[in-house]
PDB file of C-alpha atoms in Angstrom:
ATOM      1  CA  UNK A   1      86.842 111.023 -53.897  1.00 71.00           C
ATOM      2  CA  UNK A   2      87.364 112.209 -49.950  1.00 74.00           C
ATOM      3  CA  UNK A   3      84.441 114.371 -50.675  1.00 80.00           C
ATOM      4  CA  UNK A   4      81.886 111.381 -51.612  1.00 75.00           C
ATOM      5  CA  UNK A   5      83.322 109.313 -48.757  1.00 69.00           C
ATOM      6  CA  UNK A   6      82.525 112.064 -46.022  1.00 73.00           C
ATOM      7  CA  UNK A   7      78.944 112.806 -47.785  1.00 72.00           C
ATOM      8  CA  UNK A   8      78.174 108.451 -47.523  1.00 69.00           C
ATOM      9  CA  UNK A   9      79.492 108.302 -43.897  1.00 66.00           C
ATOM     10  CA  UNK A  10      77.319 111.285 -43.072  1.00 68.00           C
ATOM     11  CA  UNK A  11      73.830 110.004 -44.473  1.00 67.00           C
ATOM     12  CA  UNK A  12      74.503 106.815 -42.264  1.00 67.00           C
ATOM     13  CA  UNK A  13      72.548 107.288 -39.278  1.00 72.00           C
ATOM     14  CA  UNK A  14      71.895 103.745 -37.491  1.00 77.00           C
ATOM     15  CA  UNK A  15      72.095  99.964 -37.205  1.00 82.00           C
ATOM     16  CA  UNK A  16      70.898  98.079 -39.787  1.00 87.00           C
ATOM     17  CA  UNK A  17      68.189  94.956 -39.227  1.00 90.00           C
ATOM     18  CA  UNK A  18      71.110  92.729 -39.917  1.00 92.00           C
ATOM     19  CA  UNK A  19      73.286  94.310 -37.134  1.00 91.00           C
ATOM     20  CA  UNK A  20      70.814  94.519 -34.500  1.00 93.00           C
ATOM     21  CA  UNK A  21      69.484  90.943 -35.036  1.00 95.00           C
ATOM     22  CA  UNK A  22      72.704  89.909 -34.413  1.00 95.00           C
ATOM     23  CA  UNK A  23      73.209  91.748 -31.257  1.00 96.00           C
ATOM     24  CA  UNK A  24      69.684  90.410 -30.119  1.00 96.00           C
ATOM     25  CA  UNK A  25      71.297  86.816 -30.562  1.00 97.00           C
ATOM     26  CA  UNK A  26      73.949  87.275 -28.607  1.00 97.00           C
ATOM     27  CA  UNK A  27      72.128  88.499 -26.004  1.00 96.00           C
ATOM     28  CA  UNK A  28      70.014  85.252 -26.219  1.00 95.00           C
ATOM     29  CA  UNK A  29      72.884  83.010 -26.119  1.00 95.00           C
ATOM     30  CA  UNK A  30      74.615  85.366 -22.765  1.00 94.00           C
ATOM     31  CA  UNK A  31      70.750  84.879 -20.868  1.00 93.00           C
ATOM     32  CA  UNK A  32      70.481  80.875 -21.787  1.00 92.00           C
ATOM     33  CA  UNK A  33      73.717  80.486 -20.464  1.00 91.00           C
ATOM     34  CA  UNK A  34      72.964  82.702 -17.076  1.00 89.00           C
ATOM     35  CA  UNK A  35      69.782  82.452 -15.944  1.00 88.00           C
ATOM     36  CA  UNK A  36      70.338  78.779 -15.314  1.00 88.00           C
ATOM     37  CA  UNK A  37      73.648  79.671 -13.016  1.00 86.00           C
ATOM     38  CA  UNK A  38      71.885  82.097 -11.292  1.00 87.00           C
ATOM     39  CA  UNK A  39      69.309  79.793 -10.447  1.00 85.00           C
ATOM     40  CA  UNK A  40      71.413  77.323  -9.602  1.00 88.00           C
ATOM     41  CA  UNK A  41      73.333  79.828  -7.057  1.00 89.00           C
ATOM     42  CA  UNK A  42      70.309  80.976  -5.291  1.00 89.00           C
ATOM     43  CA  UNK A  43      68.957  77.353  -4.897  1.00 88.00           C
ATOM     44  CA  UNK A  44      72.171  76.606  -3.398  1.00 91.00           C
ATOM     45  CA  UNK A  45      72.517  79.644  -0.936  1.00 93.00           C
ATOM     46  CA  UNK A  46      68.829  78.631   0.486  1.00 91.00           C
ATOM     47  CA  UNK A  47      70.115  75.086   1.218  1.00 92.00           C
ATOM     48  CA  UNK A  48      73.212  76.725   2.720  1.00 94.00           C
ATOM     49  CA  UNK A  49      71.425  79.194   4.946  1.00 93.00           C
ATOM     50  CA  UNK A  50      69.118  76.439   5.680  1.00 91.00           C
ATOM     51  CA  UNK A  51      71.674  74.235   6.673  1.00 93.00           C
ATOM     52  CA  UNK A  52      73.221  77.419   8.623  1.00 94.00           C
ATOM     53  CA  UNK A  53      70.498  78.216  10.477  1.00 93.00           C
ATOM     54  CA  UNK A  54      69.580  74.691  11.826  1.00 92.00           C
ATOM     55  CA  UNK A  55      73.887  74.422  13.344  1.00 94.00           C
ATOM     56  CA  UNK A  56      72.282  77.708  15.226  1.00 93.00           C
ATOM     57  CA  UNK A  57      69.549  75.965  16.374  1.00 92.00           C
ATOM     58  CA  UNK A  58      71.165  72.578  17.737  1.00 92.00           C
ATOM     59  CA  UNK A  59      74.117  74.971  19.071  1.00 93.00           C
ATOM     60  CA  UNK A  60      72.299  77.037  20.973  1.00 93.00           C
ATOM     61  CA  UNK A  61      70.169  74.115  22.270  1.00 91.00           C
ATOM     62  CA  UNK A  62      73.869  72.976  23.466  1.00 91.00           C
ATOM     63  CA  UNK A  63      74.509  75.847  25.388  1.00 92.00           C
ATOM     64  CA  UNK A  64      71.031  75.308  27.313  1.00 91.00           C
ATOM     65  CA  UNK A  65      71.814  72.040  27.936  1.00 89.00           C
ATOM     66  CA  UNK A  66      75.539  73.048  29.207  1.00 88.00           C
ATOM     67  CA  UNK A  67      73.832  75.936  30.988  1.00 90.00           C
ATOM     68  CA  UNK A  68      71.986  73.426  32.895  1.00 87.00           C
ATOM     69  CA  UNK A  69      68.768  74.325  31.328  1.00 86.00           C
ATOM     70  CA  UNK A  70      66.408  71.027  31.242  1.00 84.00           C
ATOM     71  CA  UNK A  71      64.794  70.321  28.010  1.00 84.00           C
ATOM     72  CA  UNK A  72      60.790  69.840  27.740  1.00 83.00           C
ATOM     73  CA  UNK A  73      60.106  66.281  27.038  1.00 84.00           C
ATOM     74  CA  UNK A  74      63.591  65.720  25.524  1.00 84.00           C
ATOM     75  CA  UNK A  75      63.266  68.347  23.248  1.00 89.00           C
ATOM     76  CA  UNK A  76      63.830  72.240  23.258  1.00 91.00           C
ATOM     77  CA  UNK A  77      61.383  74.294  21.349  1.00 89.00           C
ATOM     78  CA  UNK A  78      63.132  77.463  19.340  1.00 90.00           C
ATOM     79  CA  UNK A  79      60.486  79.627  21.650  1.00 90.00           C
ATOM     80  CA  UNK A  80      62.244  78.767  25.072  1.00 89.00           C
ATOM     81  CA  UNK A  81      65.535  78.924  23.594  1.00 92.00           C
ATOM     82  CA  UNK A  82      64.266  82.620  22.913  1.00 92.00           C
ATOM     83  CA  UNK A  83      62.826  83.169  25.828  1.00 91.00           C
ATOM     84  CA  UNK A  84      65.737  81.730  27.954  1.00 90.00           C
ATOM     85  CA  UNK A  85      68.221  84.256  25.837  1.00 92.00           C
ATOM     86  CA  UNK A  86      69.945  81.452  23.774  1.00 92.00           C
ATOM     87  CA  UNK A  87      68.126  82.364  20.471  1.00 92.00           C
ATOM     88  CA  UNK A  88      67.576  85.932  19.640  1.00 92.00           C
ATOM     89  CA  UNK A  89      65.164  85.552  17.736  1.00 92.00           C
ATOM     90  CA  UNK A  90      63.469  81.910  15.663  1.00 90.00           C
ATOM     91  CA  UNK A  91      65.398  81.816  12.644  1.00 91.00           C
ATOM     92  CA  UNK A  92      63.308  82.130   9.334  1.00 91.00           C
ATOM     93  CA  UNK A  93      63.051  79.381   6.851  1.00 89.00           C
ATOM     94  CA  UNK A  94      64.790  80.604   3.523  1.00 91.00           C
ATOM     95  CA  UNK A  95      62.845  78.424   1.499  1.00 86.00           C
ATOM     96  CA  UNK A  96      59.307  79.330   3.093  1.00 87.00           C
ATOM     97  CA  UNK A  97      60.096  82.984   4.494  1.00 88.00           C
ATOM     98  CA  UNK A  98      58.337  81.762   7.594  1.00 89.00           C
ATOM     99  CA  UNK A  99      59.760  80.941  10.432  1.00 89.00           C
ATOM    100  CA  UNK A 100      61.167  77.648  11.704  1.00 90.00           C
ATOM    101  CA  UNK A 101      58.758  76.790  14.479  1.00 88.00           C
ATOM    102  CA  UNK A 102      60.023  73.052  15.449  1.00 86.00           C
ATOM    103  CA  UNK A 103      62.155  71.411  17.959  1.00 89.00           C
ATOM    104  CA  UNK A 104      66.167  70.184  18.916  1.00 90.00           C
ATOM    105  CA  UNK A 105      65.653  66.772  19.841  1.00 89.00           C
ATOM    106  CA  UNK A 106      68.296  65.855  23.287  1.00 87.00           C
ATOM    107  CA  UNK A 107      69.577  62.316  22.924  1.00 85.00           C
ATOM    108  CA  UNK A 108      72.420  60.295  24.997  1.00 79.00           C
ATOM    109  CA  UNK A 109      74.417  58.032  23.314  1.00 76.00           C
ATOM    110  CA  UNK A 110      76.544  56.660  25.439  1.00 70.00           C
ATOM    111  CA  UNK A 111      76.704  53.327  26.493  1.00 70.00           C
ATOM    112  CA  UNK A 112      78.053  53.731  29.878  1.00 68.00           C
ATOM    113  CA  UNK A 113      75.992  55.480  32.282  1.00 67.00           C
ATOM    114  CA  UNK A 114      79.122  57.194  33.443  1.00 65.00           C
ATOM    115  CA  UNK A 115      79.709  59.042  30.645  1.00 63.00           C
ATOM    116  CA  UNK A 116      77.118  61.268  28.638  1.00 73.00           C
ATOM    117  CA  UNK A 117      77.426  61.244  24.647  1.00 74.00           C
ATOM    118  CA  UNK A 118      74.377  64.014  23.849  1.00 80.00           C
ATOM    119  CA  UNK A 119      73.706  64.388  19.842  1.00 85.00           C
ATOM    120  CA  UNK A 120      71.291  67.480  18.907  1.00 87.00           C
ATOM    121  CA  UNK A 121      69.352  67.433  15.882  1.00 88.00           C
ATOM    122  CA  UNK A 122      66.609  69.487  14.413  1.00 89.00           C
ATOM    123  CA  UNK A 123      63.235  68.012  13.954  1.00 87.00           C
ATOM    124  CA  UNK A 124      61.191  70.436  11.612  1.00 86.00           C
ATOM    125  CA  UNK A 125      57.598  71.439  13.041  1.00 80.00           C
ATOM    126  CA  UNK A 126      54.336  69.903  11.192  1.00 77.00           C
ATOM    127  CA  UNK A 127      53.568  72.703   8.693  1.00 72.00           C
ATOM    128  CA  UNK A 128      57.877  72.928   7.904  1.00 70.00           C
ATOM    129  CA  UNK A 129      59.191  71.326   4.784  1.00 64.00           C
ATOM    130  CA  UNK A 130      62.012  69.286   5.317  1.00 59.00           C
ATOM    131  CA  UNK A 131      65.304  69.645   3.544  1.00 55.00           C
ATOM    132  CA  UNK A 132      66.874  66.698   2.967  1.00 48.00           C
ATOM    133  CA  UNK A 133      70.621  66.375   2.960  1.00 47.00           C
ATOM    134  CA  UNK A 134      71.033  64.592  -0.151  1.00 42.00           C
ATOM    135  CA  UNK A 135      73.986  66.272  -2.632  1.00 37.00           C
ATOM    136  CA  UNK A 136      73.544  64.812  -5.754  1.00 36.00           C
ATOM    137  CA  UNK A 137      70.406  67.198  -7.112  1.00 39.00           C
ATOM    138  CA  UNK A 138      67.210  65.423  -6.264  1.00 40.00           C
ATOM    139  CA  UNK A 139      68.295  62.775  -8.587  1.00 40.00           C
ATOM    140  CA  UNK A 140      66.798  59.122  -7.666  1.00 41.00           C
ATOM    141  CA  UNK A 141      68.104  57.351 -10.715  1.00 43.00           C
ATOM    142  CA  UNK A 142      70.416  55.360  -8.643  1.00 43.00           C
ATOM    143  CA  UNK A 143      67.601  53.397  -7.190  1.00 44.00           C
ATOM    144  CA  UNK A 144      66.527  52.259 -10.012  1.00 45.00           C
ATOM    145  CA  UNK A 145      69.875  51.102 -11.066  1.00 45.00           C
ATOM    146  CA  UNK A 146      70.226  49.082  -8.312  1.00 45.00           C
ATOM    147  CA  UNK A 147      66.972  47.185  -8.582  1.00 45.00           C
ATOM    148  CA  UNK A 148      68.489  46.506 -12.496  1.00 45.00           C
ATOM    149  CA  UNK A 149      71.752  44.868 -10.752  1.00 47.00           C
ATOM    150  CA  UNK A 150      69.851  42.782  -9.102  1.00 47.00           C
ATOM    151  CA  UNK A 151      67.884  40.951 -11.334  1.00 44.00           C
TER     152      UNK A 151
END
């Protein structure tokens, strides 16, 4: 009886169709469950880094303007903030690969002309695409929900 046992065992020599269409489904199920995280992650690293890189931008537009450095029609351009040493380098766009090539807008605040309230803010060049802060996914359903409230 051991004898026949052995001799089946050994004339075995692979998976059957069954066996490897079931591994193939599993592996289905494991991609259609990841490639959508993944995508998700990288899509939300580029917003990240996007976000990142304009804080560089309106901080080192700061330090110009604590450095005494005037901006150029209220606005510094990314190319004197390299060329006065506050930028290494223009930043590049994650989304595009290119590089950023628009301004850090200078504005006071402040009510009393004793005091100076400056805000910085990015303002992407013409050919830029701009990024909006919105969290909830690109989703504009809730405009249209509000319109229904209304009625």
């Amino acid at each position: 009886m051991l004898e026949r046992l052995k001799k089946r065992f050994k004339q075995q020599k692979g998976f059957t169709l069954v066996e490897l269409l079931a591994v193939l489904a599993i592996l289905g199920v494991i991609l259609a469950i990841a490639v959508p995280s993944v995508s998700g992650v990288i899509g939300k690293s580029k917003e990240d880094a996007d976000k990142s890189n304009r804080e560089l931008m309106e901080n080192a537009a700061r330090l110009a303007h604590a450095s005494g450095v005037d901006p150029e029609d209220g606005a510094y351009t990314l190319d004197n903030l390299v060329k006065e040493g506050f930028l290494e380098e223009k930043p590049t766009n994650p989304n595009t690969d290119k590089d950023y090539n628009g301004t850090v807008e200078v504005t006071n605040e402040a009510d009393d002309s004793d005091v100076d309230d400056y805000t910085f803010e990015y303002k992407p060049g013409e050919d830029e695409e701009e990024i909006s802060d919105d969290t909830s996914g690109g989703n504009d359903d809730d405009d249209d929900n509000n319109e229904e409230d209304d009625d």
